[in-house]
Short mmCIF file of C-alpha atoms in Angstrom, two decimals:
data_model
loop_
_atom_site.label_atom_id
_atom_site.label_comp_id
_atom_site.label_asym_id
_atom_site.label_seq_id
_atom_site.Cartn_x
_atom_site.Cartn_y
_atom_site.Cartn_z
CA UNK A 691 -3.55 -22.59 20.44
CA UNK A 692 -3.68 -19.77 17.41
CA UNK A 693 -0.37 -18.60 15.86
CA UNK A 694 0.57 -15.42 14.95
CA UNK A 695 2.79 -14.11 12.53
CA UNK A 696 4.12 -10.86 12.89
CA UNK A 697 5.19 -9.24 9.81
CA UNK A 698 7.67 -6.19 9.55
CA UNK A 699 9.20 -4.61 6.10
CA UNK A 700 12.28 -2.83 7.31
CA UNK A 701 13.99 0.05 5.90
CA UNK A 702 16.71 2.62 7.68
CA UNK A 703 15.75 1.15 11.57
CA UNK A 704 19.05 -0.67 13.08
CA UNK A 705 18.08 1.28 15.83
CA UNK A 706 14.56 1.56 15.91
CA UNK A 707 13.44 -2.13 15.26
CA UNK A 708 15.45 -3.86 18.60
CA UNK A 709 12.65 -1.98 20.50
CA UNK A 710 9.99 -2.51 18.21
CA UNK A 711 10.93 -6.82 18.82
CA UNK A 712 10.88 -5.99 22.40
CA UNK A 713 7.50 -4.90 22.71
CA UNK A 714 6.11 -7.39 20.83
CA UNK A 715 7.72 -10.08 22.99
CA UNK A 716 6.89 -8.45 26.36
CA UNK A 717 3.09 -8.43 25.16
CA UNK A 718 2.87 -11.79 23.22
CA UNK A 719 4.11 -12.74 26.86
CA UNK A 720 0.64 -11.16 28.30
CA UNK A 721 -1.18 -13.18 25.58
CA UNK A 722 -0.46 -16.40 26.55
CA UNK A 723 -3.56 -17.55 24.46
CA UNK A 724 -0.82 -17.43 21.23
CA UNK A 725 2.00 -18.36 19.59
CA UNK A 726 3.98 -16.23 17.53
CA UNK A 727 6.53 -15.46 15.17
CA UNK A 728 8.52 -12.15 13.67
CA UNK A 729 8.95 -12.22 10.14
CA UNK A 730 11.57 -8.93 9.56
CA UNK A 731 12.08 -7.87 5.95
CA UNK A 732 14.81 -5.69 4.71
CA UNK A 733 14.23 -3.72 1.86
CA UNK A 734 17.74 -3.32 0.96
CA UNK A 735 18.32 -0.77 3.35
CA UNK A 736 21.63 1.14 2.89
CA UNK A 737 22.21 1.12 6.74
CA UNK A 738 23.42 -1.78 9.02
CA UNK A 739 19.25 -3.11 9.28
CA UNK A 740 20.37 -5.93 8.24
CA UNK A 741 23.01 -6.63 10.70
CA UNK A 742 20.33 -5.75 13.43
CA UNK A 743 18.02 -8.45 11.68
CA UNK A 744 20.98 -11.25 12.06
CA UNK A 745 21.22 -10.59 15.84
CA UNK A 746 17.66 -10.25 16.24
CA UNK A 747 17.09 -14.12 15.04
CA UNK A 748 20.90 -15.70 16.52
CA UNK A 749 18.92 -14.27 19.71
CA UNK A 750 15.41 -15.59 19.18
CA UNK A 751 14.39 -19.39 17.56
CA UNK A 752 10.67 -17.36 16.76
CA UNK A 753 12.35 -14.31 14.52
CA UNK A 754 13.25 -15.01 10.96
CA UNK A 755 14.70 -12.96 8.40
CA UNK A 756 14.39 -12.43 4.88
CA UNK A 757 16.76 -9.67 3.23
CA UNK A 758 15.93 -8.36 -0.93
CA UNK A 759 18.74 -8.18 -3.39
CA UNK A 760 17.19 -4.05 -3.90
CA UNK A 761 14.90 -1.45 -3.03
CA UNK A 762 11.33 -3.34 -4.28
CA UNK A 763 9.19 -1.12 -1.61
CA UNK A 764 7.11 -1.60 0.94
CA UNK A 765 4.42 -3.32 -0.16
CA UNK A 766 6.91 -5.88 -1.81
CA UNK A 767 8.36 -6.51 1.05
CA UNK A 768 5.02 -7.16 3.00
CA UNK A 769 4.15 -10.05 0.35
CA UNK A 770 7.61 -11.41 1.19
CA UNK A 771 6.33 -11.51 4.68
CA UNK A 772 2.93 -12.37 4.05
CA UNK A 773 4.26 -15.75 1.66
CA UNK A 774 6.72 -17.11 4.17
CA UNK A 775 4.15 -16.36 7.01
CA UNK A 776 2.17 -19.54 8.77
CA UNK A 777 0.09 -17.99 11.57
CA UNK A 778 -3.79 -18.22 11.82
CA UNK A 779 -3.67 -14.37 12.20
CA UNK A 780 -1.14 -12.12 10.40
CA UNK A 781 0.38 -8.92 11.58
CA UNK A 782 1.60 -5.84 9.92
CA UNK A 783 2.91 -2.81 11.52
CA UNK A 784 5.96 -0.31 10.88
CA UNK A 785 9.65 -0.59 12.30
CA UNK A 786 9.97 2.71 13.13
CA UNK A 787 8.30 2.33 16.39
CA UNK A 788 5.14 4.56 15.83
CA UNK A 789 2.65 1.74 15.92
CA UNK A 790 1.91 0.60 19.21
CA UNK A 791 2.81 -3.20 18.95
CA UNK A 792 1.96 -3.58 22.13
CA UNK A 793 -1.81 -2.70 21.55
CA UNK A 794 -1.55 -5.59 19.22
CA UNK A 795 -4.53 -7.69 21.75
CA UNK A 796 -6.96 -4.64 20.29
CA UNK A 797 -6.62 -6.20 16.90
CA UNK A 798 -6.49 -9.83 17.56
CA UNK A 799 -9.53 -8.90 19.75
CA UNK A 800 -11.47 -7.69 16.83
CA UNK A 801 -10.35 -10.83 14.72
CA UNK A 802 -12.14 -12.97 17.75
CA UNK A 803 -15.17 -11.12 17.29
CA UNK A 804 -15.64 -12.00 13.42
CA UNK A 805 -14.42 -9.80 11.73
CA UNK A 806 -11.68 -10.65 8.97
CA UNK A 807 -9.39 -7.50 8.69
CA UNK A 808 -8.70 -4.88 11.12
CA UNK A 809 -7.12 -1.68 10.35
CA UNK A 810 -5.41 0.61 13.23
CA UNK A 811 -6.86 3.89 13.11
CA UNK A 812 -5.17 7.22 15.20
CA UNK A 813 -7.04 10.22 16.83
CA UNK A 814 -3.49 12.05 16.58
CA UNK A 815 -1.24 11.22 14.33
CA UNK A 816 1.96 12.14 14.47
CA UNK A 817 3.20 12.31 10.38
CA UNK A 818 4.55 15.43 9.11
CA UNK A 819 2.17 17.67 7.23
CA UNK A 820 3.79 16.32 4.04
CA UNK A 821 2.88 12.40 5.07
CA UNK A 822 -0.60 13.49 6.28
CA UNK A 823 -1.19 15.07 3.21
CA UNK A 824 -0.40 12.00 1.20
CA UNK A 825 -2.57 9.74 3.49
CA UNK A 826 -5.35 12.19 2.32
CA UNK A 827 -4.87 11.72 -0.86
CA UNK A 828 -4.29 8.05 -0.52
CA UNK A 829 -7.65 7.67 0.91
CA UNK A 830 -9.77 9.83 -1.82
CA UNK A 831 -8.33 7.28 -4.20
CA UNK A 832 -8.82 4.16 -2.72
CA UNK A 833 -12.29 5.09 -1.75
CA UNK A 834 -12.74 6.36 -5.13
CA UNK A 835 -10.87 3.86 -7.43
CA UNK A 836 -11.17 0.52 -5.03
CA UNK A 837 -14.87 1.14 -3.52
CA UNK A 838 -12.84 1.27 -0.05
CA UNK A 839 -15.88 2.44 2.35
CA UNK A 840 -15.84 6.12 3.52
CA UNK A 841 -16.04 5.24 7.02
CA UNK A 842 -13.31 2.50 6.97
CA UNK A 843 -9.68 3.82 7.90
CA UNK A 844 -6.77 2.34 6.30
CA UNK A 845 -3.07 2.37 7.76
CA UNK A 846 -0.23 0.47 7.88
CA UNK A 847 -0.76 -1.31 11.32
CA UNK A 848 -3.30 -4.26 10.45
CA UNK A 849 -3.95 -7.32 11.23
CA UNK A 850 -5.37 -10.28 8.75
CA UNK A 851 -7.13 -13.85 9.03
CA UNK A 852 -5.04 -16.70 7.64
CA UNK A 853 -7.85 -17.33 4.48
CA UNK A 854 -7.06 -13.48 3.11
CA UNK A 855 -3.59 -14.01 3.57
CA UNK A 856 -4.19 -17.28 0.95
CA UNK A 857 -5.52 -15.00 -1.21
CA UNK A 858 -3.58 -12.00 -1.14
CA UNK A 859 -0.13 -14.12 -1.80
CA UNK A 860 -1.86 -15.55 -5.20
CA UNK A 861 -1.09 -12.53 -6.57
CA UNK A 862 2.03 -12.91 -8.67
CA UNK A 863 1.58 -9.44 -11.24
CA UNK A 864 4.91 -6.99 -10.95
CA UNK A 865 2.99 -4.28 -8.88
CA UNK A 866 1.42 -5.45 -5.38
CA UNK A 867 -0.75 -3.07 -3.75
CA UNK A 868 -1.90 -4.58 -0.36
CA UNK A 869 -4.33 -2.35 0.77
CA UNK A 870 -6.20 -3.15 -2.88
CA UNK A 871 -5.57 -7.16 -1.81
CA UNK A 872 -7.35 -6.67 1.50
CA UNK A 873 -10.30 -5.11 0.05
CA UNK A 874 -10.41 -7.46 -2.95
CA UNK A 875 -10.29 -10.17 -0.59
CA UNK A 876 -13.25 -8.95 2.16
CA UNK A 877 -15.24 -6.55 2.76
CA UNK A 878 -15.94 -7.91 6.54
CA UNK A 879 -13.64 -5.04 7.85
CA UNK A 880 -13.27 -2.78 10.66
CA UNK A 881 -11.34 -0.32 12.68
CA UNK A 882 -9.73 -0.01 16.18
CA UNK A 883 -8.02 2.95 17.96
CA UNK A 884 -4.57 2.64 19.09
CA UNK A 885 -2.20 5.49 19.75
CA UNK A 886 0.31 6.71 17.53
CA UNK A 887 3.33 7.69 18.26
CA UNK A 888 6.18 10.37 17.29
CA UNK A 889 9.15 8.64 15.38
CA UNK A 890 11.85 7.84 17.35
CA UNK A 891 14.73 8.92 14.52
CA UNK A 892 15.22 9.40 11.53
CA UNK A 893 12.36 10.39 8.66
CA UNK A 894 10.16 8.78 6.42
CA UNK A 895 11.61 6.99 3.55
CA UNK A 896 8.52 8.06 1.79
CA UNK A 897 9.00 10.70 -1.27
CA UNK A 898 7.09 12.43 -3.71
CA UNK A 899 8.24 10.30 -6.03
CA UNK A 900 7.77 7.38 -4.25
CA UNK A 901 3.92 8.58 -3.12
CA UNK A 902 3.22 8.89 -6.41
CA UNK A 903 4.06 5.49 -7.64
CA UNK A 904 2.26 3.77 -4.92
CA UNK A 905 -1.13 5.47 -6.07
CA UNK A 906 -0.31 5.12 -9.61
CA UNK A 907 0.02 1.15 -8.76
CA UNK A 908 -3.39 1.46 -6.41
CA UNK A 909 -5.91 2.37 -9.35
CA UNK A 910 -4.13 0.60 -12.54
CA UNK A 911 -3.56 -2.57 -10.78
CA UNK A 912 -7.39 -3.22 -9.00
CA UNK A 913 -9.18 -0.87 -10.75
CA UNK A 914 -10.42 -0.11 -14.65
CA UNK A 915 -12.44 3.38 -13.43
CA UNK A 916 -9.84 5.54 -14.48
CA UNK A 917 -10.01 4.23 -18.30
CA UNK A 918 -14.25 4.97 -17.70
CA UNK A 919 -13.44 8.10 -16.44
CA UNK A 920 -10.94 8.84 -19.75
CA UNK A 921 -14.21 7.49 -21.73
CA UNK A 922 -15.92 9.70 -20.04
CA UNK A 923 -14.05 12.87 -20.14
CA UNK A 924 -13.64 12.08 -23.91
CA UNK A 925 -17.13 11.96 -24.80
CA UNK A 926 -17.06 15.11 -22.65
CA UNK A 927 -14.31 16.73 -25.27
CA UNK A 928 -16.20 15.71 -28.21
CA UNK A 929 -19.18 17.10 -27.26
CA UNK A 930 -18.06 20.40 -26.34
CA UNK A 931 -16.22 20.44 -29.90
CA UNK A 932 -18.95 19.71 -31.73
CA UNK A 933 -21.48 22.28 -30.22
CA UNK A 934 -18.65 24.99 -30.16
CA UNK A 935 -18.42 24.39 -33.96
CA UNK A 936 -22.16 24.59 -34.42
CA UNK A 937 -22.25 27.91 -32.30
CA UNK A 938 -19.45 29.21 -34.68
CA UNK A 939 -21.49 28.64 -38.06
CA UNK A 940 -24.55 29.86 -36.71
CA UNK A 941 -22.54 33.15 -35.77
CA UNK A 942 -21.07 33.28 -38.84
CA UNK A 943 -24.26 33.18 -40.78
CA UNK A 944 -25.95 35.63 -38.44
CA UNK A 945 -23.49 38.06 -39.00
CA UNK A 946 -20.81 37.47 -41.43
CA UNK A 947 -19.03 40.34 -40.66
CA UNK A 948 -17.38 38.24 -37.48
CA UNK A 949 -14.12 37.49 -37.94
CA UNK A 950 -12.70 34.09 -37.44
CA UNK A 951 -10.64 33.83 -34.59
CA UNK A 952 -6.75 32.59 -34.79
CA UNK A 953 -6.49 32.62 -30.83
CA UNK A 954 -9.81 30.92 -30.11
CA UNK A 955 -8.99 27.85 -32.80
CA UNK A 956 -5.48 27.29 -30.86
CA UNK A 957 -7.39 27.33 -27.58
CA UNK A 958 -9.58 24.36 -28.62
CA UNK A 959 -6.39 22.65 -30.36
CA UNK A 960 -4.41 22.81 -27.16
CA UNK A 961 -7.39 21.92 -25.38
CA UNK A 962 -8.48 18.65 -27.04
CA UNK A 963 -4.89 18.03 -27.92
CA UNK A 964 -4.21 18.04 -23.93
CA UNK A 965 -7.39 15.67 -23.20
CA UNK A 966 -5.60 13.29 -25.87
CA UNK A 967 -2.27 13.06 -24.79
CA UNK A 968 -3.80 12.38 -21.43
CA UNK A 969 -5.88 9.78 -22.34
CA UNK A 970 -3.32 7.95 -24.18
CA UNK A 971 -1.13 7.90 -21.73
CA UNK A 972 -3.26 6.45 -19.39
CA UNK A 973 -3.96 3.82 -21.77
CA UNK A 974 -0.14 3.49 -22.13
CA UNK A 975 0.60 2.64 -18.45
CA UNK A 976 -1.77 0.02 -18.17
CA UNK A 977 -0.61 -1.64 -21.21
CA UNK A 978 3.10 -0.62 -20.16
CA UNK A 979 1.92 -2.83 -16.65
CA UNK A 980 0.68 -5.74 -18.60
CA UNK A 981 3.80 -5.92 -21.00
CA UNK A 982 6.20 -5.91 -17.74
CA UNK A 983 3.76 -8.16 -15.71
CA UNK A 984 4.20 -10.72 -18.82
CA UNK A 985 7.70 -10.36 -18.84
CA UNK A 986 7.36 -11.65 -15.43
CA UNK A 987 9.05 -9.34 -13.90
CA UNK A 988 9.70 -10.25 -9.95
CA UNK A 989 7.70 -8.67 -6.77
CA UNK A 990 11.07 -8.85 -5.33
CA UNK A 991 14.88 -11.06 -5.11
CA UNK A 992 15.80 -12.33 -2.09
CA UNK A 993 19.24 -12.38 -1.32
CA UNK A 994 18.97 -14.03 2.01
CA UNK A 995 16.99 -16.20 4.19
CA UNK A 996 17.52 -16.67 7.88
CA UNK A 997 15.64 -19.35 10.17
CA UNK A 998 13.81 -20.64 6.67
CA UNK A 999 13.96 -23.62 5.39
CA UNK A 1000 14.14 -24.71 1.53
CA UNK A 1001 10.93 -25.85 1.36
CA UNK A 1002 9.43 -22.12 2.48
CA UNK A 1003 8.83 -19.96 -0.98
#
């Protein structure tokens, strides 16, 4: 009999994730084919989800609970999961409620067939604008930066054979990215349409801010293409300096009556100056994630451990 291991990084849903436990229990019951357990991981939330997780596993011998120290983020709190996890196939999918755990079979059927990763994908999806706009953008990068193919559909609601779990959870750097593990991992991937639902309460604990630093830690952490692009646009720079300053003596020598122009030397100084600045600080963040990453500076603290034993990491 195959095991699998649910995993769920938790955030703001003492309401939401009771239900979310239900479902998967009333359709692991269905499956009868499996085992399971529910790994729950609480990113620090500042609301009583970690009270819900305690009840959750004094109810149930299968759930097990792992809460961090602080905020470390989503994808921290997935390699928590992922680590401590044991199952042939592994599980991810939201707390919120909004992916259908109980169309879980659709991706454990696909996992049957051969394939080694299998991403939910929604007809409808029911993100604000502001989310859907960031998946967007999410997914011109990674297909850009991480060679992610166009026609391949990534989400949060996957599902993973045990050897790319093995990989994935070698990675030890400061800045996970598991979407950039996956596809580093296999390229044996595939899709599967489930529903997706409106969020029960609440909102996304997803900012700006926090949008930003997840794409930032997509390219610099699996990917060098944005330094070649830098070279690139660099070359670029220099090339369009050097034939605007050739252009300028030939004009001055056909007609030397042209003045020299104050506004159209600052234009070129603020331009090139810009490009530099840029380029440099690209360069600076991925040295600035290599001095951090060598000060071995944690994925993520765990404060407490429920239903694991010592010998679990």
């Amino acid at each position: 009999m195959k095991k699998v291991s649910f995993v769920i990084p938790c955030y703001r849903s003492e309401h939401t994730l009771p239900h979310v436990v239900k479902e998967i229990r009333e359709k692991m019951q269905e499956l009868t084919q499996y085992e399971y357990d529910i790994f729950l991981v609480n990113d620090a939330s500042p609301d009583n989800t970690m009270g819900t997780i305690r009840d959750l596993c004094d109810k149930y011998d299968n759930i097990k609970g792992i809460g961090f120290a602080r905020n470390f983020g989503q994808h921290a709190a997935l390699m928590a999961g992922l680590r401590h996890s044991d199952g042939d196939y592994v599980v991810c999918l939201d707390d919120d409620g909004q992916t259908p755990a109980d169309e879980v079979d659709k991706l454990l059927g696909k996992l049957e067939e051969g394939f080694d990763a299998v991403y939910a994908s929604y007809e409808h999806k029911q993100h604000s604008t502001f989310r859907n706009m960031g998946s967007k953008v999410n997914e011109l990068m990674t297909r850009m930066m991480l060679d992610k193919p166009a026609d391949l559909y990534i989400s949060s609601y996957f599902a993973v054979k045990r050897f790319v779990v093995e990989d994935m959870i070698r990675y030890e750097n400061s800045y996970p990215y598991v979407i950039g593990l996956v596809l580093r991992a296999t390229k044996n991937i595939t899709n599967v349409a489930v529903c997706h639902r409106e969020r029960e309460e609440g909102s996304s604990g997803y900012t700006l801010k926090k949008l930003l630093g997840l794409w930032f830690n997509g390219f610099t952490a699996f990917s060098v293409k944005p330094l070649r692009i830098a070279t690139t646009l660099g070359v670029g720079c220099a090339g369009m300096g050097f034939l605007y300053g050739i252009y300028t003596i030939i004009k001055r020598l056909v007609n030397p009556n042209v003045p020299m122009g104050f506004s159209a030397l600052m234009a070129a100084l603020v331009f090139f100056g810009g490009m530099i600045m840029i380029m440099l600080g690209l360069i600076g963040e991925y040295v600035g994630r290599i001095y951090i990453s060598m000060n071995n500076s944690p994925q993520y603290v765990i404060r407490e451990k429920i239903h694991l034993g010592e010998e679990d990491r």
